[in-house]
C-alpha cells in the first residue's frame, strides 16, 4: 500500500505522527463503451448545450443549478472566500461510547500507521480506545475541506472512518408502516423459531462475489477461444493514424527547415547525391589514367 496522506493525531498534549492508507478497494467490474463492429473505444466531447461548440478545459467552470433551473457560474475567486483548511492534523474533539455512533453516519475507511518514533503513543491511544470501548470523534481536513471522522480499532490497527453530516442522512417516510398491522403472538413465535434456525456467526469467507467470478470466467473463455478484437492504433479527428514517433520527427524536421538546416528526409537524398558524385569522379580519374598509359 502507498500512503495517501501524512499528518498527526493530536489529543491533549500528545501528538502522534501518522501515515494514512486507503483501507478498502473497489472490486466492481469495470466496462468500456466500445464500437460493436471493431471494439474501438467510444470518445466523448465536451459540447456546450447552448451554442453546440466544443469547449476546452480552460473554458470550463463550476456551475450551481438553482431550483428554478437557472445556473450560477462560480469562479476560482469565489471559492477562495469559502471556509477551507489544509491542516495536517487529526484533532480529537472527544471520546464517545462506541454504541453512540450510528453506523449510517460512517463513510470511507483509512488505516493509520505510526512513524517508527511514535509507535508508543500510537499503541497507548489504541489500547485506551479498546479498553474503554470508545471511539474518538475527530476533525480532519482532506482535500482542503474539513470533515468529521471517528478513530476506532480493528485487528490491532487504528482505523479512521469519515462521517456523513447528520443532514445527509435521509429520513424514511413510509406512511403504511404506521398502519395497525401488528404481528400476533403466534407469528412472532414462528419468526423467533426461524431466526433461531438461521442463527450463526458472520464468517466473511463464507461469501463470494459470484457475479465477478462468473464474469471473469466468461472473459477468460472468450480470450482462450480467440474472440478478441485486436486494438488498432487510435486515429485523430482527421482519420489519420496518430504515430507519436512520426509526429516528433516531423516537428524536428520543421524546426530544422526553419533554421535552414537539412532535415532527416534530406539525408537519404544527400547520401545518394554524394555517392553519385564520388562514382563519377572515380570513373573520370580511371579514364584519365587509361589515356595517359
PDB file of C-alpha atoms in Angstrom:
ATOM      1  CA  UNK A   1       0.000   0.000   0.000  1.00  0.00           C
ATOM      2  CA  UNK A   2       1.069   3.577  -0.595  1.00  0.00           C
ATOM      3  CA  UNK A   3       0.333   6.379   1.857  1.00  0.00           C
ATOM      4  CA  UNK A   4      -2.122   8.949   0.509  1.00  0.00           C
ATOM      5  CA  UNK A   5      -1.755  11.497   3.299  1.00  0.00           C
ATOM      6  CA  UNK A   6       0.676  12.322   6.097  1.00  0.00           C
ATOM      7  CA  UNK A   7      -0.159  14.149   9.296  1.00  0.00           C
ATOM      8  CA  UNK A   8      -0.555  13.637  13.019  1.00  0.00           C
ATOM      9  CA  UNK A   9      -3.207  12.652  15.533  1.00  0.00           C
ATOM     10  CA  UNK A  10      -3.381  15.105  18.406  1.00  0.00           C
ATOM     11  CA  UNK A  11      -5.202  14.550  21.695  1.00  0.00           C
ATOM     12  CA  UNK A  12      -4.383  16.763  24.647  1.00  0.00           C
ATOM     13  CA  UNK A  13      -0.663  17.429  24.561  1.00  0.00           C
ATOM     14  CA  UNK A  14       0.058  14.161  22.760  1.00  0.00           C
ATOM     15  CA  UNK A  15       0.973  14.291  19.086  1.00  0.00           C
ATOM     16  CA  UNK A  16       1.248  11.081  17.030  1.00  0.00           C
ATOM     17  CA  UNK A  17       2.725  11.428  13.508  1.00  0.00           C
ATOM     18  CA  UNK A  18       0.945   9.002  11.173  1.00  0.00           C
ATOM     19  CA  UNK A  19       0.510   7.999   7.542  1.00  0.00           C
ATOM     20  CA  UNK A  20      -2.926   7.408   6.046  1.00  0.00           C
ATOM     21  CA  UNK A  21      -3.772   4.475   3.764  1.00  0.00           C
ATOM     22  CA  UNK A  22      -6.999   3.566   1.979  1.00  0.00           C
ATOM     23  CA  UNK A  23      -8.412   0.604   3.880  1.00  0.00           C
ATOM     24  CA  UNK A  24     -10.745  -0.612   1.144  1.00  0.00           C
ATOM     25  CA  UNK A  25     -10.699  -1.130  -2.603  1.00  0.00           C
ATOM     26  CA  UNK A  26     -13.494  -1.489  -5.107  1.00  0.00           C
ATOM     27  CA  UNK A  27     -13.642  -4.785  -6.992  1.00  0.00           C
ATOM     28  CA  UNK A  28     -16.590  -3.831  -9.168  1.00  0.00           C
ATOM     29  CA  UNK A  29     -16.095  -4.994 -12.746  1.00  0.00           C
ATOM     30  CA  UNK A  30     -15.325  -2.028 -15.000  1.00  0.00           C
ATOM     31  CA  UNK A  31     -16.555  -1.959 -18.594  1.00  0.00           C
ATOM     32  CA  UNK A  32     -15.653   0.282 -21.533  1.00  0.00           C
ATOM     33  CA  UNK A  33     -18.132   1.582 -24.045  1.00  0.00           C
ATOM     34  CA  UNK A  34     -16.905   0.350 -27.422  1.00  0.00           C
ATOM     35  CA  UNK A  35     -17.950   0.197 -31.063  1.00  0.00           C
ATOM     36  CA  UNK A  36     -19.685  -3.146 -31.551  1.00  0.00           C
ATOM     37  CA  UNK A  37     -18.144  -3.617 -35.021  1.00  0.00           C
ATOM     38  CA  UNK A  38     -14.422  -3.249 -34.215  1.00  0.00           C
ATOM     39  CA  UNK A  39     -14.068  -2.871 -30.453  1.00  0.00           C
ATOM     40  CA  UNK A  40     -12.828   0.721 -30.677  1.00  0.00           C
ATOM     41  CA  UNK A  41     -13.358   2.826 -27.558  1.00  0.00           C
ATOM     42  CA  UNK A  42     -16.056   5.485 -27.690  1.00  0.00           C
ATOM     43  CA  UNK A  43     -14.817   9.030 -27.114  1.00  0.00           C
ATOM     44  CA  UNK A  44     -16.884  11.912 -25.802  1.00  0.00           C
ATOM     45  CA  UNK A  45     -16.522  15.620 -26.419  1.00  0.00           C
ATOM     46  CA  UNK A  46     -17.320  18.493 -24.079  1.00  0.00           C
ATOM     47  CA  UNK A  47     -20.023  20.321 -26.039  1.00  0.00           C
ATOM     48  CA  UNK A  48     -21.921  23.398 -24.855  1.00  0.00           C
ATOM     49  CA  UNK A  49     -25.660  22.742 -24.783  1.00  0.00           C
ATOM     50  CA  UNK A  50     -26.399  26.312 -25.949  1.00  0.00           C
ATOM     51  CA  UNK A  51     -24.089  27.016 -28.901  1.00  0.00           C
ATOM     52  CA  UNK A  52     -23.153  23.422 -29.738  1.00  0.00           C
ATOM     53  CA  UNK A  53     -19.433  24.265 -29.727  1.00  0.00           C
ATOM     54  CA  UNK A  54     -16.686  22.030 -28.318  1.00  0.00           C
ATOM     55  CA  UNK A  55     -15.405  23.582 -25.071  1.00  0.00           C
ATOM     56  CA  UNK A  56     -11.775  23.335 -23.913  1.00  0.00           C
ATOM     57  CA  UNK A  57     -10.914  22.583 -20.297  1.00  0.00           C
ATOM     58  CA  UNK A  58      -9.655  26.143 -19.820  1.00  0.00           C
ATOM     59  CA  UNK A  59     -13.146  27.471 -20.543  1.00  0.00           C
ATOM     60  CA  UNK A  60     -14.978  25.110 -18.194  1.00  0.00           C
ATOM     61  CA  UNK A  61     -16.169  26.433 -14.817  1.00  0.00           C
ATOM     62  CA  UNK A  62     -18.255  25.067 -11.949  1.00  0.00           C
ATOM     63  CA  UNK A  63     -21.934  25.887 -12.061  1.00  0.00           C
ATOM     64  CA  UNK A  64     -24.646  25.597  -9.408  1.00  0.00           C
ATOM     65  CA  UNK A  65     -28.146  24.948 -10.720  1.00  0.00           C
ATOM     66  CA  UNK A  66     -30.935  26.586  -8.732  1.00  0.00           C
ATOM     67  CA  UNK A  67     -34.338  25.025  -8.087  1.00  0.00           C
ATOM     68  CA  UNK A  68     -35.736  27.181 -10.914  1.00  0.00           C
ATOM     69  CA  UNK A  69     -33.231  25.744 -13.372  1.00  0.00           C
ATOM     70  CA  UNK A  70     -31.071  28.870 -13.512  1.00  0.00           C
ATOM     71  CA  UNK A  71     -27.294  28.474 -13.484  1.00  0.00           C
ATOM     72  CA  UNK A  72     -24.915  30.318 -11.163  1.00  0.00           C
ATOM     73  CA  UNK A  73     -21.356  30.262 -12.517  1.00  0.00           C
ATOM     74  CA  UNK A  74     -18.681  30.164  -9.797  1.00  0.00           C
ATOM     75  CA  UNK A  75     -15.108  31.339 -10.350  1.00  0.00           C
ATOM     76  CA  UNK A  76     -11.844  30.430  -8.622  1.00  0.00           C
ATOM     77  CA  UNK A  77     -12.078  33.754  -6.776  1.00  0.00           C
ATOM     78  CA  UNK A  78     -15.469  32.738  -5.372  1.00  0.00           C
ATOM     79  CA  UNK A  79     -14.036  29.543  -3.933  1.00  0.00           C
ATOM     80  CA  UNK A  80     -11.179  31.401  -2.261  1.00  0.00           C
ATOM     81  CA  UNK A  81     -13.708  33.043   0.068  1.00  0.00           C
ATOM     82  CA  UNK A  82     -15.163  29.713   1.203  1.00  0.00           C
ATOM     83  CA  UNK A  83     -14.006  28.178   4.511  1.00  0.00           C
ATOM     84  CA  UNK A  84     -11.301  25.597   3.855  1.00  0.00           C
ATOM     85  CA  UNK A  85      -8.438  24.069   5.745  1.00  0.00           C
ATOM     86  CA  UNK A  86      -5.214  22.390   4.686  1.00  0.00           C
ATOM     87  CA  UNK A  87      -4.108  21.285   8.150  1.00  0.00           C
ATOM     88  CA  UNK A  88      -2.218  18.012   8.529  1.00  0.00           C
ATOM     89  CA  UNK A  89      -3.751  17.430  11.936  1.00  0.00           C
ATOM     90  CA  UNK A  90      -6.345  14.892  13.006  1.00  0.00           C
ATOM     91  CA  UNK A  91      -7.682  16.673  16.062  1.00  0.00           C
ATOM     92  CA  UNK A  92      -9.549  14.622  18.667  1.00  0.00           C
ATOM     93  CA  UNK A  93     -12.677  16.502  19.743  1.00  0.00           C
ATOM     94  CA  UNK A  94     -13.942  13.974  22.293  1.00  0.00           C
ATOM     95  CA  UNK A  95     -14.032  10.269  23.164  1.00  0.00           C
ATOM     96  CA  UNK A  96     -17.549   8.838  22.961  1.00  0.00           C
ATOM     97  CA  UNK A  97     -19.076   5.400  23.686  1.00  0.00           C
ATOM     98  CA  UNK A  98     -18.812   3.250  20.560  1.00  0.00           C
ATOM     99  CA  UNK A  99     -22.519   2.421  20.587  1.00  0.00           C
ATOM    100  CA  UNK A 100     -23.440   6.116  20.235  1.00  0.00           C
ATOM    101  CA  UNK A 101     -22.156   6.269  16.655  1.00  0.00           C
ATOM    102  CA  UNK A 102     -24.872   5.327  14.195  1.00  0.00           C
ATOM    103  CA  UNK A 103     -23.307   3.056  11.510  1.00  0.00           C
ATOM    104  CA  UNK A 104     -25.238   5.009   8.856  1.00  0.00           C
ATOM    105  CA  UNK A 105     -23.035   8.020   9.568  1.00  0.00           C
ATOM    106  CA  UNK A 106     -19.847   6.118   8.723  1.00  0.00           C
ATOM    107  CA  UNK A 107     -18.309   6.555   5.281  1.00  0.00           C
ATOM    108  CA  UNK A 108     -14.798   5.862   3.910  1.00  0.00           C
ATOM    109  CA  UNK A 109     -12.203   3.867   5.883  1.00  0.00           C
ATOM    110  CA  UNK A 110      -8.482   4.542   6.256  1.00  0.00           C
ATOM    111  CA  UNK A 111      -5.709   2.768   8.136  1.00  0.00           C
ATOM    112  CA  UNK A 112      -3.433   4.862  10.349  1.00  0.00           C
ATOM    113  CA  UNK A 113       0.215   3.779  10.541  1.00  0.00           C
ATOM    114  CA  UNK A 114       2.527   5.456  13.059  1.00  0.00           C
ATOM    115  CA  UNK A 115       6.034   6.643  12.350  1.00  0.00           C
ATOM    116  CA  UNK A 116       8.645   4.418  13.988  1.00  0.00           C
ATOM    117  CA  UNK A 117       9.393   7.102  16.577  1.00  0.00           C
ATOM    118  CA  UNK A 118       5.717   7.466  17.521  1.00  0.00           C
ATOM    119  CA  UNK A 119       4.791   3.798  17.982  1.00  0.00           C
ATOM    120  CA  UNK A 120       4.438   4.085  21.775  1.00  0.00           C
ATOM    121  CA  UNK A 121       1.831   6.916  21.860  1.00  0.00           C
ATOM    122  CA  UNK A 122       0.015   5.193  18.961  1.00  0.00           C
ATOM    123  CA  UNK A 123      -0.240   1.957  20.955  1.00  0.00           C
ATOM    124  CA  UNK A 124      -1.323   3.953  24.010  1.00  0.00           C
ATOM    125  CA  UNK A 125      -4.220   5.508  22.083  1.00  0.00           C
ATOM    126  CA  UNK A 126      -5.169   2.175  20.513  1.00  0.00           C
ATOM    127  CA  UNK A 127      -5.214   0.298  23.805  1.00  0.00           C
ATOM    128  CA  UNK A 128      -7.135   3.068  25.583  1.00  0.00           C
ATOM    129  CA  UNK A 129      -9.849   3.067  22.906  1.00  0.00           C
ATOM    130  CA  UNK A 130     -10.214  -0.712  23.157  1.00  0.00           C
ATOM    131  CA  UNK A 131     -10.183  -0.782  26.946  1.00  0.00           C
ATOM    132  CA  UNK A 132     -12.846   1.911  27.289  1.00  0.00           C
ATOM    133  CA  UNK A 133     -14.864   0.682  24.264  1.00  0.00           C
ATOM    134  CA  UNK A 134     -14.911   4.200  22.869  1.00  0.00           C
ATOM    135  CA  UNK A 135     -14.373   5.956  19.566  1.00  0.00           C
ATOM    136  CA  UNK A 136     -12.532   9.228  19.134  1.00  0.00           C
ATOM    137  CA  UNK A 137     -14.566  11.849  17.276  1.00  0.00           C
ATOM    138  CA  UNK A 138     -12.064  13.892  15.258  1.00  0.00           C
ATOM    139  CA  UNK A 139     -11.956  16.733  12.761  1.00  0.00           C
ATOM    140  CA  UNK A 140      -9.674  16.369   9.754  1.00  0.00           C
ATOM    141  CA  UNK A 141      -9.037  18.256   6.543  1.00  0.00           C
ATOM    142  CA  UNK A 142      -8.908  16.055   3.457  1.00  0.00           C
ATOM    143  CA  UNK A 143      -8.585  17.742   0.049  1.00  0.00           C
ATOM    144  CA  UNK A 144      -8.923  21.187   1.693  1.00  0.00           C
ATOM    145  CA  UNK A 145     -12.411  20.501   3.088  1.00  0.00           C
ATOM    146  CA  UNK A 146     -12.847  19.873   6.794  1.00  0.00           C
ATOM    147  CA  UNK A 147     -14.854  16.808   7.730  1.00  0.00           C
ATOM    148  CA  UNK A 148     -15.709  14.832  10.824  1.00  0.00           C
ATOM    149  CA  UNK A 149     -14.463  11.295  11.392  1.00  0.00           C
ATOM    150  CA  UNK A 150     -14.025   8.694  14.081  1.00  0.00           C
ATOM    151  CA  UNK A 151     -11.000   6.702  15.190  1.00  0.00           C
ATOM    152  CA  UNK A 152     -11.678   3.100  16.141  1.00  0.00           C
ATOM    153  CA  UNK A 153      -9.625  -0.055  16.476  1.00  0.00           C
ATOM    154  CA  UNK A 154      -9.754  -3.001  14.092  1.00  0.00           C
ATOM    155  CA  UNK A 155      -7.420  -6.000  14.387  1.00  0.00           C
ATOM    156  CA  UNK A 156      -4.855  -4.034  16.378  1.00  0.00           C
ATOM    157  CA  UNK A 157      -4.767  -1.088  13.976  1.00  0.00           C
ATOM    158  CA  UNK A 158      -6.360   2.337  14.419  1.00  0.00           C
ATOM    159  CA  UNK A 159      -8.870   2.991  11.648  1.00  0.00           C
ATOM    160  CA  UNK A 160     -10.141   6.427  10.725  1.00  0.00           C
ATOM    161  CA  UNK A 161     -13.600   6.431   9.202  1.00  0.00           C
ATOM    162  CA  UNK A 162     -15.005   9.654   7.788  1.00  0.00           C
ATOM    163  CA  UNK A 163     -18.562  10.561   8.682  1.00  0.00           C
ATOM    164  CA  UNK A 164     -21.520  11.965   6.831  1.00  0.00           C
ATOM    165  CA  UNK A 165     -23.056  15.125   8.220  1.00  0.00           C
ATOM    166  CA  UNK A 166     -26.319  14.460  10.107  1.00  0.00           C
ATOM    167  CA  UNK A 167     -28.414  16.262   7.472  1.00  0.00           C
ATOM    168  CA  UNK A 168     -27.026  13.911   4.797  1.00  0.00           C
ATOM    169  CA  UNK A 169     -29.000  11.019   6.281  1.00  0.00           C
ATOM    170  CA  UNK A 170     -32.442  10.833   4.734  1.00  0.00           C
ATOM    171  CA  UNK A 171     -35.452  10.288   6.945  1.00  0.00           C
ATOM    172  CA  UNK A 172     -37.728   7.414   5.871  1.00  0.00           C
ATOM    173  CA  UNK A 173     -41.323   8.413   5.333  1.00  0.00           C
ATOM    174  CA  UNK A 174     -43.331   5.251   4.860  1.00  0.00           C
ATOM    175  CA  UNK A 175     -46.856   6.035   5.947  1.00  0.00           C
ATOM    176  CA  UNK A 176     -48.120   2.455   5.639  1.00  0.00           C
ATOM    177  CA  UNK A 177     -45.798   1.383   8.470  1.00  0.00           C
ATOM    178  CA  UNK A 178     -47.970   3.394  10.834  1.00  0.00           C
ATOM    179  CA  UNK A 179     -50.992   1.316   9.958  1.00  0.00           C
ATOM    180  CA  UNK A 180     -52.357  -1.031  12.571  1.00  0.00           C
ATOM    181  CA  UNK A 181     -50.667  -4.201  11.369  1.00  0.00           C
ATOM    182  CA  UNK A 182     -49.048  -5.664  14.472  1.00  0.00           C
ATOM    183  CA  UNK A 183     -47.893  -9.281  14.437  1.00  0.00           C
ATOM    184  CA  UNK A 184     -49.740 -11.831  16.532  1.00  0.00           C
ATOM    185  CA  UNK A 185     -48.081 -13.906  19.280  1.00  0.00           C
ATOM    186  CA  UNK A 186     -48.147 -16.962  17.029  1.00  0.00           C
ATOM    187  CA  UNK A 187     -46.471 -15.057  14.171  1.00  0.00           C
ATOM    188  CA  UNK A 188     -43.779 -13.721  16.496  1.00  0.00           C
ATOM    189  CA  UNK A 189     -43.167 -17.200  17.873  1.00  0.00           C
ATOM    190  CA  UNK A 190     -42.752 -18.562  14.338  1.00  0.00           C
ATOM    191  CA  UNK A 191     -40.408 -15.696  13.424  1.00  0.00           C
ATOM    192  CA  UNK A 192     -38.324 -16.367  16.548  1.00  0.00           C
ATOM    193  CA  UNK A 193     -38.074 -20.024  15.576  1.00  0.00           C
ATOM    194  CA  UNK A 194     -36.906 -19.126  12.071  1.00  0.00           C
ATOM    195  CA  UNK A 195     -34.260 -16.730  13.434  1.00  0.00           C
ATOM    196  CA  UNK A 196     -33.040 -19.424  15.814  1.00  0.00           C
ATOM    197  CA  UNK A 197     -32.739 -21.907  12.954  1.00  0.00           C
ATOM    198  CA  UNK A 198     -30.682 -19.470  10.863  1.00  0.00           C
ATOM    199  CA  UNK A 199     -28.639 -18.055  13.749  1.00  0.00           C
ATOM    200  CA  UNK A 200     -24.834 -18.133  13.484  1.00  0.00           C
ATOM    201  CA  UNK A 201     -21.629 -16.119  13.380  1.00  0.00           C
ATOM    202  CA  UNK A 202     -20.608 -13.939  10.475  1.00  0.00           C
ATOM    203  CA  UNK A 203     -17.684 -15.517   8.583  1.00  0.00           C
ATOM    204  CA  UNK A 204     -16.587 -13.285   5.660  1.00  0.00           C
ATOM    205  CA  UNK A 205     -15.042 -16.198   3.749  1.00  0.00           C
ATOM    206  CA  UNK A 206     -18.439 -17.847   3.524  1.00  0.00           C
ATOM    207  CA  UNK A 207     -19.489 -15.263   0.949  1.00  0.00           C
ATOM    208  CA  UNK A 208     -18.229 -14.669  -2.566  1.00  0.00           C
ATOM    209  CA  UNK A 209     -18.908 -12.216  -5.359  1.00  0.00           C
ATOM    210  CA  UNK A 210     -20.248 -14.878  -7.726  1.00  0.00           C
ATOM    211  CA  UNK A 211     -21.071 -12.295 -10.426  1.00  0.00           C
ATOM    212  CA  UNK A 212     -17.456 -11.081 -10.669  1.00  0.00           C
ATOM    213  CA  UNK A 213     -16.156 -14.667 -10.635  1.00  0.00           C
ATOM    214  CA  UNK A 214     -18.548 -15.771 -13.381  1.00  0.00           C
ATOM    215  CA  UNK A 215     -17.755 -12.693 -15.489  1.00  0.00           C
ATOM    216  CA  UNK A 216     -14.002 -13.302 -15.223  1.00  0.00           C
ATOM    217  CA  UNK A 217     -14.540 -16.910 -16.314  1.00  0.00           C
ATOM    218  CA  UNK A 218     -16.637 -15.699 -19.260  1.00  0.00           C
ATOM    219  CA  UNK A 219     -13.952 -13.233 -20.388  1.00  0.00           C
ATOM    220  CA  UNK A 220     -11.210 -15.851 -19.970  1.00  0.00           C
ATOM    221  CA  UNK A 221     -13.165 -18.326 -22.103  1.00  0.00           C
ATOM    222  CA  UNK A 222     -13.622 -15.734 -24.864  1.00  0.00           C
ATOM    223  CA  UNK A 223      -9.898 -14.887 -24.822  1.00  0.00           C
ATOM    224  CA  UNK A 224      -8.907 -18.559 -24.991  1.00  0.00           C
ATOM    225  CA  UNK A 225     -11.433 -19.060 -27.788  1.00  0.00           C
ATOM    226  CA  UNK A 226      -9.900 -16.260 -29.841  1.00  0.00           C
ATOM    227  CA  UNK A 227     -12.924 -13.960 -29.520  1.00  0.00           C
ATOM    228  CA  UNK A 228     -10.785 -10.860 -29.136  1.00  0.00           C
ATOM    229  CA  UNK A 229     -10.882  -7.602 -31.057  1.00  0.00           C
ATOM    230  CA  UNK A 230      -7.297  -6.591 -31.832  1.00  0.00           C
ATOM    231  CA  UNK A 231      -6.998  -2.936 -30.872  1.00  0.00           C
ATOM    232  CA  UNK A 232      -5.902  -0.781 -33.791  1.00  0.00           C
ATOM    233  CA  UNK A 233      -3.898   2.402 -33.481  1.00  0.00           C
ATOM    234  CA  UNK A 234      -6.005   5.355 -32.381  1.00  0.00           C
ATOM    235  CA  UNK A 235      -6.922   7.928 -35.004  1.00  0.00           C
ATOM    236  CA  UNK A 236      -7.215  11.684 -34.743  1.00  0.00           C
ATOM    237  CA  UNK A 237     -10.243  13.666 -35.907  1.00  0.00           C
ATOM    238  CA  UNK A 238      -8.945  13.796 -39.487  1.00  0.00           C
ATOM    239  CA  UNK A 239      -8.901   9.998 -39.623  1.00  0.00           C
ATOM    240  CA  UNK A 240      -5.091   9.770 -39.833  1.00  0.00           C
ATOM    241  CA  UNK A 241      -3.287   7.233 -37.665  1.00  0.00           C
ATOM    242  CA  UNK A 242      -1.507   9.004 -34.833  1.00  0.00           C
ATOM    243  CA  UNK A 243       2.154   7.941 -34.648  1.00  0.00           C
ATOM    244  CA  UNK A 244       3.990   9.717 -31.847  1.00  0.00           C
ATOM    245  CA  UNK A 245       7.456   8.986 -33.212  1.00  0.00           C
ATOM    246  CA  UNK A 246       6.494  10.215 -36.677  1.00  0.00           C
ATOM    247  CA  UNK A 247       4.910  13.327 -35.193  1.00  0.00           C
ATOM    248  CA  UNK A 248       8.076  14.108 -33.241  1.00  0.00           C
ATOM    249  CA  UNK A 249      10.187  13.511 -36.348  1.00  0.00           C
ATOM    250  CA  UNK A 250       8.046  15.931 -38.359  1.00  0.00           C
ATOM    251  CA  UNK A 251       8.381  18.535 -35.609  1.00  0.00           C
ATOM    252  CA  UNK A 252      12.166  18.205 -35.610  1.00  0.00           C
ATOM    253  CA  UNK A 253      12.326  18.448 -39.394  1.00  0.00           C
ATOM    254  CA  UNK A 254      10.099  21.518 -39.375  1.00  0.00           C
ATOM    255  CA  UNK A 255      12.329  23.224 -36.816  1.00  0.00           C
ATOM    256  CA  UNK A 256      15.474  22.379 -38.809  1.00  0.00           C
ATOM    257  CA  UNK A 257      13.924  23.626 -42.027  1.00  0.00           C
ATOM    258  CA  UNK A 258      13.102  26.921 -40.328  1.00  0.00           C
ATOM    259  CA  UNK A 259      16.791  27.286 -39.434  1.00  0.00           C
ATOM    260  CA  UNK A 260      17.908  26.345 -42.934  1.00  0.00           C
ATOM    261  CA  UNK A 261      19.384  23.014 -41.825  1.00  0.00           C
ATOM    262  CA  UNK A 262      18.983  19.742 -43.648  1.00  0.00           C
ATOM    263  CA  UNK A 263      16.173  17.566 -42.415  1.00  0.00           C
ATOM    264  CA  UNK A 264      16.111  13.854 -41.825  1.00  0.00           C
ATOM    265  CA  UNK A 265      14.216  13.439 -45.111  1.00  0.00           C
ATOM    266  CA  UNK A 266      17.047  15.235 -46.901  1.00  0.00           C
ATOM    267  CA  UNK A 267      19.730  12.893 -45.571  1.00  0.00           C
ATOM    268  CA  UNK A 268      18.978   9.888 -47.806  1.00  0.00           C
ATOM    269  CA  UNK A 269      18.894  12.128 -50.883  1.00  0.00           C
ATOM    270  CA  UNK A 270      22.120  13.848 -49.803  1.00  0.00           C
ATOM    271  CA  UNK A 271      23.817  10.494 -49.363  1.00  0.00           C
ATOM    272  CA  UNK A 272      22.698   9.370 -52.837  1.00  0.00           C
ATOM    273  CA  UNK A 273      23.993  12.611 -54.399  1.00  0.00           C
ATOM    274  CA  UNK A 274      27.347  12.296 -52.639  1.00  0.00           C
ATOM    275  CA  UNK A 275      27.696   8.663 -53.700  1.00  0.00           C
ATOM    276  CA  UNK A 276      26.850   9.555 -57.284  1.00  0.00           C
ATOM    277  CA  UNK A 277      29.455  12.343 -57.309  1.00  0.00           C
ATOM    278  CA  UNK A 278      32.092  10.015 -55.887  1.00  0.00           C
ATOM    279  CA  UNK A 279      31.354   7.376 -58.534  1.00  0.00           C
ATOM    280  CA  UNK A 280      31.548   9.968 -61.353  1.00  0.00           C
ATOM    281  CA  UNK A 281      34.841  11.347 -60.005  1.00  0.00           C
ATOM    282  CA  UNK A 282      36.305   7.866 -59.688  1.00  0.00           C
ATOM    283  CA  UNK A 283      35.298   6.965 -63.280  1.00  0.00           C
ATOM    284  CA  UNK A 284      36.839  10.205 -64.635  1.00  0.00           C
ATOM    285  CA  UNK A 285      40.129   9.526 -62.858  1.00  0.00           C
ATOM    286  CA  UNK A 286      40.210   5.991 -64.203  1.00  0.00           C
ATOM    287  CA  UNK A 287      39.568   7.242 -67.741  1.00  0.00           C
ATOM    288  CA  UNK A 288      42.380   9.839 -67.486  1.00  0.00           C
ATOM    289  CA  UNK A 289      44.840   7.244 -66.206  1.00  0.00           C
ATOM    290  CA  UNK A 290      43.970   4.955 -69.126  1.00  0.00           C
ATOM    291  CA  UNK A 291      44.654   7.685 -71.703  1.00  0.00           C
ATOM    292  CA  UNK A 292      47.990   8.510 -70.096  1.00  0.00           C
ATOM    293  CA  UNK A 293      49.133   4.919 -70.397  1.00  0.00           C
TER     294      UNK A 293
END
